[in-house]
Coordinates of N, CA and C in Angstrom, one line a residue:
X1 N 95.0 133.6 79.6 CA 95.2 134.6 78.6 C 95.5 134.0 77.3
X2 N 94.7 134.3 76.2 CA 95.4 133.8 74.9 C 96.1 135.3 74.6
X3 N 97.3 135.0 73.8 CA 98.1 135.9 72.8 C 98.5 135.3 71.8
X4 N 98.4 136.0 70.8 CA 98.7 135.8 69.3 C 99.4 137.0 68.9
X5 N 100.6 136.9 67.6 CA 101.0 137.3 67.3 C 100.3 137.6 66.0
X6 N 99.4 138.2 65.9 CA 98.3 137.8 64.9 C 98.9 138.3 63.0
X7 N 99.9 138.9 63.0 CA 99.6 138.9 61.6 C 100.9 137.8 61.5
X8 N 102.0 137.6 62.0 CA 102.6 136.3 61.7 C 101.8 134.6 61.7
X9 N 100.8 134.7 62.2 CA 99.7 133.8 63.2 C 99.2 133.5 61.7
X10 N 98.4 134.8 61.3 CA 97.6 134.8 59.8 C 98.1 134.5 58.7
X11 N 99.5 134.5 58.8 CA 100.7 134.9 57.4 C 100.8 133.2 57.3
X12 N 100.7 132.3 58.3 CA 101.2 131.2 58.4 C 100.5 130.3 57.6
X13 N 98.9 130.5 58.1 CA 97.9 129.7 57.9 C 97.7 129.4 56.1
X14 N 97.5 128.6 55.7 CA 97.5 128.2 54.6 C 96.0 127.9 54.4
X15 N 94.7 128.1 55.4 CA 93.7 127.7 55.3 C 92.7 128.9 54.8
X16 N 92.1 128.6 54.2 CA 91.0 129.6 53.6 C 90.6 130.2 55.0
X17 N 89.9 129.4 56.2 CA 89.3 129.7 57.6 C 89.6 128.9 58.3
X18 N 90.3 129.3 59.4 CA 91.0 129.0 60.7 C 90.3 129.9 62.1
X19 N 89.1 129.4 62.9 CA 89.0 129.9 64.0 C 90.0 129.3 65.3
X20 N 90.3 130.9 65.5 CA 91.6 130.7 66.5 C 91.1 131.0 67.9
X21 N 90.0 131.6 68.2 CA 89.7 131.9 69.7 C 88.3 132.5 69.1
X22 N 87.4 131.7 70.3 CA 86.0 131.8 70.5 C 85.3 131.9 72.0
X23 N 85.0 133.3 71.9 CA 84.8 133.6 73.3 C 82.9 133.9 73.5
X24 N 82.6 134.3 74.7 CA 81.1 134.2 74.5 C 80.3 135.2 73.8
X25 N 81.0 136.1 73.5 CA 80.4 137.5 73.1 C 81.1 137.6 71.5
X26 N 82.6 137.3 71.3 CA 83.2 137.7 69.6 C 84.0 136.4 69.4
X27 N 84.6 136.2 68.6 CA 85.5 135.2 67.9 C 86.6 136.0 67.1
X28 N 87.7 135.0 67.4 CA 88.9 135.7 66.4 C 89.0 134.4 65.1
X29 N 89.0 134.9 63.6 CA 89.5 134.1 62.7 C 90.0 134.5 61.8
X30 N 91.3 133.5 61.0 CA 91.8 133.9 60.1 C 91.9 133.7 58.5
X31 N 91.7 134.4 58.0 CA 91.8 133.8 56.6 C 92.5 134.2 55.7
X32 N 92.7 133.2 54.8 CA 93.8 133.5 53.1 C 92.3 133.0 52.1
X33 N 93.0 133.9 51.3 CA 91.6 134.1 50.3 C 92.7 134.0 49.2
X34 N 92.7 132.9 47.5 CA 93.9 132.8 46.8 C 93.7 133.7 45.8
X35 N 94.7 134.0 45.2 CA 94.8 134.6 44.1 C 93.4 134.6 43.4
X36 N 92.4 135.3 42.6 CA 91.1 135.4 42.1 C 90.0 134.6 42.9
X37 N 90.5 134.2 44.1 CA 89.3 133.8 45.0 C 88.5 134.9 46.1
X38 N 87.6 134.8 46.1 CA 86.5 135.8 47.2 C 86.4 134.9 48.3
X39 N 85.6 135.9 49.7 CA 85.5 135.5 50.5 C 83.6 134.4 50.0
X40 N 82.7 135.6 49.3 CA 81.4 135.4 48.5 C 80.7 136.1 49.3
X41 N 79.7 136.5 48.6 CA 78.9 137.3 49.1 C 77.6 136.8 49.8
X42 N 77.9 137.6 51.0 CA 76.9 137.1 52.7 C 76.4 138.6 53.4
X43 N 75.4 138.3 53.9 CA 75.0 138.9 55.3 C 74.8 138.1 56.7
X44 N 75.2 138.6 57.5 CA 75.2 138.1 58.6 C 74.1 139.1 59.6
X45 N 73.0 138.8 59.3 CA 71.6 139.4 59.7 C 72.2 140.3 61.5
X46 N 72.8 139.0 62.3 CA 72.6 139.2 63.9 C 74.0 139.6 64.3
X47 N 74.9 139.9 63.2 CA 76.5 139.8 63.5 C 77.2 141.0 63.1
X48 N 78.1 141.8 63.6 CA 79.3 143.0 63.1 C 80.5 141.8 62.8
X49 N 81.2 142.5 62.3 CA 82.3 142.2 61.3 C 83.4 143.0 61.5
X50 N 84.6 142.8 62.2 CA 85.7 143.6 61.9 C 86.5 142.8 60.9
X51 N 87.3 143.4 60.2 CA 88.2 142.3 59.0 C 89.5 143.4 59.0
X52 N 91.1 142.8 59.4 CA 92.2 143.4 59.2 C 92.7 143.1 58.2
X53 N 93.4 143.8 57.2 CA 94.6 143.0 56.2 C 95.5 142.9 56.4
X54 N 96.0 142.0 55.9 CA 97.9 141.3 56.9 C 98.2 141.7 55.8
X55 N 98.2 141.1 54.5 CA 98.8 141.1 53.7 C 98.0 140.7 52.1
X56 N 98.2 140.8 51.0 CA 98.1 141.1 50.0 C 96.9 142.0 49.0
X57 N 96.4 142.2 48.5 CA 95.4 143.1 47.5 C 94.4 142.6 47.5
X58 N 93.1 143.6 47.7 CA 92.0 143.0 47.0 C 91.2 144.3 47.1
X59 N 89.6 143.9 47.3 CA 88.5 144.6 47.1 C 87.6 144.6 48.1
X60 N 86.8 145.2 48.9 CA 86.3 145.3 49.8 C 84.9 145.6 49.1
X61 N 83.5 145.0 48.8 CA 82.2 145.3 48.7 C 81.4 145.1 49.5
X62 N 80.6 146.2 50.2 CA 80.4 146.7 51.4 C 78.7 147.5 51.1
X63 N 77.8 146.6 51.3 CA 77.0 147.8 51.2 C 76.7 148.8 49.8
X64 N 76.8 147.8 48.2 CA 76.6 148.8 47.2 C 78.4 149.0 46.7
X65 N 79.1 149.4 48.0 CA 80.1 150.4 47.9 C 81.4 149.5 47.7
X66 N 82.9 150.2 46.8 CA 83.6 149.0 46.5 C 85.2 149.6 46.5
X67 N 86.1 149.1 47.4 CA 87.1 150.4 47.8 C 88.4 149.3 47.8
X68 N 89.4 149.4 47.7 CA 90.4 148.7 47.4 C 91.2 148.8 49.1
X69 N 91.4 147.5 49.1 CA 91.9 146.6 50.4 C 93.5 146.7 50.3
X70 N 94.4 146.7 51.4 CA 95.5 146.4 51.6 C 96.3 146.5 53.0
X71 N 97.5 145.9 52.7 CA 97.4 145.4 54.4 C 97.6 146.3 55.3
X72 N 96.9 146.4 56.2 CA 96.9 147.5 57.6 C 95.9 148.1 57.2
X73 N 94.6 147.6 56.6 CA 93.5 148.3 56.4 C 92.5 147.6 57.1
X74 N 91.2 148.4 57.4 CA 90.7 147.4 58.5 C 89.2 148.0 58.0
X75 N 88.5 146.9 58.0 CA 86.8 147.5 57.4 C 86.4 147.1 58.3
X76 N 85.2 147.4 58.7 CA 83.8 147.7 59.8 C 82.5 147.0 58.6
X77 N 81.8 146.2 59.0 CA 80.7 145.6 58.5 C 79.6 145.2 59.4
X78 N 78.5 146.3 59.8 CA 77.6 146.3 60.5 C 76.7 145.1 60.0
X79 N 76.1 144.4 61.4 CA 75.1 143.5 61.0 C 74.0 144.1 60.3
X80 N 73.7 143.0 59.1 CA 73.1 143.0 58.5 C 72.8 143.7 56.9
X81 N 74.5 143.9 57.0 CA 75.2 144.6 55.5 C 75.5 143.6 54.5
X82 N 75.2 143.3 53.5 CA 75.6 142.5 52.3 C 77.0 143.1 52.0
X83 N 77.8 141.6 51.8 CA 79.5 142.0 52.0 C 80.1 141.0 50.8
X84 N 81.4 141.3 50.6 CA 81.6 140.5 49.9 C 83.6 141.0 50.0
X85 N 84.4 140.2 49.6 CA 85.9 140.8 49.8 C 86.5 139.6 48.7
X86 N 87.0 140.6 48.0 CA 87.7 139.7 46.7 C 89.5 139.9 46.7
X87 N 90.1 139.0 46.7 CA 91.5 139.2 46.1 C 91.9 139.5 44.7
X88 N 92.1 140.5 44.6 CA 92.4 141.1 43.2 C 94.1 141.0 42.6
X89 N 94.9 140.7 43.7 CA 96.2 140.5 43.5 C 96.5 139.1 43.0
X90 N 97.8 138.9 42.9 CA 98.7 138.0 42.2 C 98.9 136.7 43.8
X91 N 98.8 137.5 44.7 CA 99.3 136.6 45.8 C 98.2 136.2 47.2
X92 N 97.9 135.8 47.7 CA 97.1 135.4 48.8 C 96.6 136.5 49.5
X93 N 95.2 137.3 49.7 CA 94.9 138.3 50.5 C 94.6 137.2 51.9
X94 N 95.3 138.0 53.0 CA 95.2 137.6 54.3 C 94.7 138.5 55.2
X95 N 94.0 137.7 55.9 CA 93.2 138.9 57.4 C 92.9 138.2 58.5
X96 N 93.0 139.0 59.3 CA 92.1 138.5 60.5 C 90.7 139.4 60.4
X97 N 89.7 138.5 61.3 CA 88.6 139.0 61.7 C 88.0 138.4 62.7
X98 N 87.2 139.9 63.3 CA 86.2 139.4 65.0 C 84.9 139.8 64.3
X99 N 84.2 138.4 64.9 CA 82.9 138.5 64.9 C 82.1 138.8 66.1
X100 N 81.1 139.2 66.1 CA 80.4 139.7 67.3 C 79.1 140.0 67.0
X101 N 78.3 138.4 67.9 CA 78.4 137.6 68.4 C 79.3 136.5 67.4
X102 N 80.0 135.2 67.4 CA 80.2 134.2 67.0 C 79.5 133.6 65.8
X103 N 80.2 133.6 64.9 CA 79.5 133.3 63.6 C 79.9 131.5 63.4
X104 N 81.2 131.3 63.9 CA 81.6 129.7 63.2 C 81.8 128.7 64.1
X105 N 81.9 127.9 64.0 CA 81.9 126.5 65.3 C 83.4 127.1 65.6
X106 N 83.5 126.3 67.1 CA 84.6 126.9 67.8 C 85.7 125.4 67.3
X107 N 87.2 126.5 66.9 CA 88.1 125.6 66.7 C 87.9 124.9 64.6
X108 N 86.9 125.7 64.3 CA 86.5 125.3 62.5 C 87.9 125.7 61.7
X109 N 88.4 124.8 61.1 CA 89.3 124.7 60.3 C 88.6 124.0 58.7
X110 N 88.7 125.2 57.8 CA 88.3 125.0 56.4 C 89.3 125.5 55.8
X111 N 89.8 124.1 55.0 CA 91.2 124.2 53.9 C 90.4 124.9 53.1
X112 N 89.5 125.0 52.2 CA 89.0 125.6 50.9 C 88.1 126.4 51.5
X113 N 87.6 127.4 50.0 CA 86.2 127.5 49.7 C 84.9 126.5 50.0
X114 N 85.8 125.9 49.3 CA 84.4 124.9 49.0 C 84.2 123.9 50.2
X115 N 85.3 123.7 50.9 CA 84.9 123.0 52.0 C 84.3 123.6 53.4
X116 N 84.5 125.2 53.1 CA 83.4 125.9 54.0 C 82.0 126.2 54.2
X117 N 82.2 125.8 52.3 CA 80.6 126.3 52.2 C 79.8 124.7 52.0
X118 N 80.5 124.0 52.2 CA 80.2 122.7 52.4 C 80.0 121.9 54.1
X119 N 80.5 122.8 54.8 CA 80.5 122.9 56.0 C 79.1 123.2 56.4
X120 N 79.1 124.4 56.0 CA 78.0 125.5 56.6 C 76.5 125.2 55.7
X121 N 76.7 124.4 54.6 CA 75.5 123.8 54.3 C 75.0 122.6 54.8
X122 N 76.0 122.0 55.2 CA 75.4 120.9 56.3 C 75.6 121.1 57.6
X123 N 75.4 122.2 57.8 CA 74.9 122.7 59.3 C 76.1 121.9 60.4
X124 N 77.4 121.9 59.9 CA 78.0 121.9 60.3 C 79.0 122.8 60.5
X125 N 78.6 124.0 60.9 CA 79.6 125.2 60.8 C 79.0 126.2 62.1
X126 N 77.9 125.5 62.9 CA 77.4 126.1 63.6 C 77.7 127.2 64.6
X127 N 77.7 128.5 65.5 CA 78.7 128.9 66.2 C 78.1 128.1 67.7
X128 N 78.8 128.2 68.8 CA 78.5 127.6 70.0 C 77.3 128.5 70.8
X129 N 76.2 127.8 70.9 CA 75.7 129.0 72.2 C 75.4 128.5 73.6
X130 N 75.0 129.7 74.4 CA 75.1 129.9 75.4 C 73.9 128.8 76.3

């Protein structure tokens, strides 16, 4: 059994992306997004998207559509939606989210931005398959 105490778990993390549990079907990960930083805008062709807020402000762009984020709010992003989640606050926006199927290498820890998208441009961000 894994258990997590997930938004103290999330609150902790100091990492832009932290995958915490990668199962065969979804993935649990967590992220802090800083003050005026975004997650950036992606689709994920073959993937759903849940995303919780632990804690601080931002923006949710979803499909066109653009709705303001805060903690204990939870967005749904069907595969193949162009997305994008901005921190609009003063302080760290944090979340969890399940992917389904697995979007990121099992156990991927990325301090930055830039070291994620530096990851996943060298095809080192892969998710595990079956």
């Amino acid at each position: 059994m894994e258990h997590f105490t997930i938004a103290t778990v999330a609150e902790k993390s100091p990492d832009f992306r932290r995958v915490l549990w990668t199962g065969k079907h979804t993935q649990l990960v967590i992220m802090t997004i800083p003050a005026g930083g975004e997650i950036g805008e992606e689709v994920h062709e073959d993937i759903d998207q849940i995303l919780t807020f632990v804690s601080g402000t931002g923006e949710a762009r979803v499909a066109g559509e653009k709705r303001e984020v805060v903690q204990g709010d939870l967005v749904v992003v069907p595969a193949g939606t162009r997305h994008n989640f901005v921190n609009t606050g003063p302080n760290p926006l944090v979340l969890y989210t399940v992917y389904g199927p697995p979007e990121h290498a099992d156990q991927a820890v990325h301090r930055t931005k830039e070291e994620a998208d530096a990851a996943e441009a060298a095809g080192a961000d892969e998710p595990p398959t079956s």
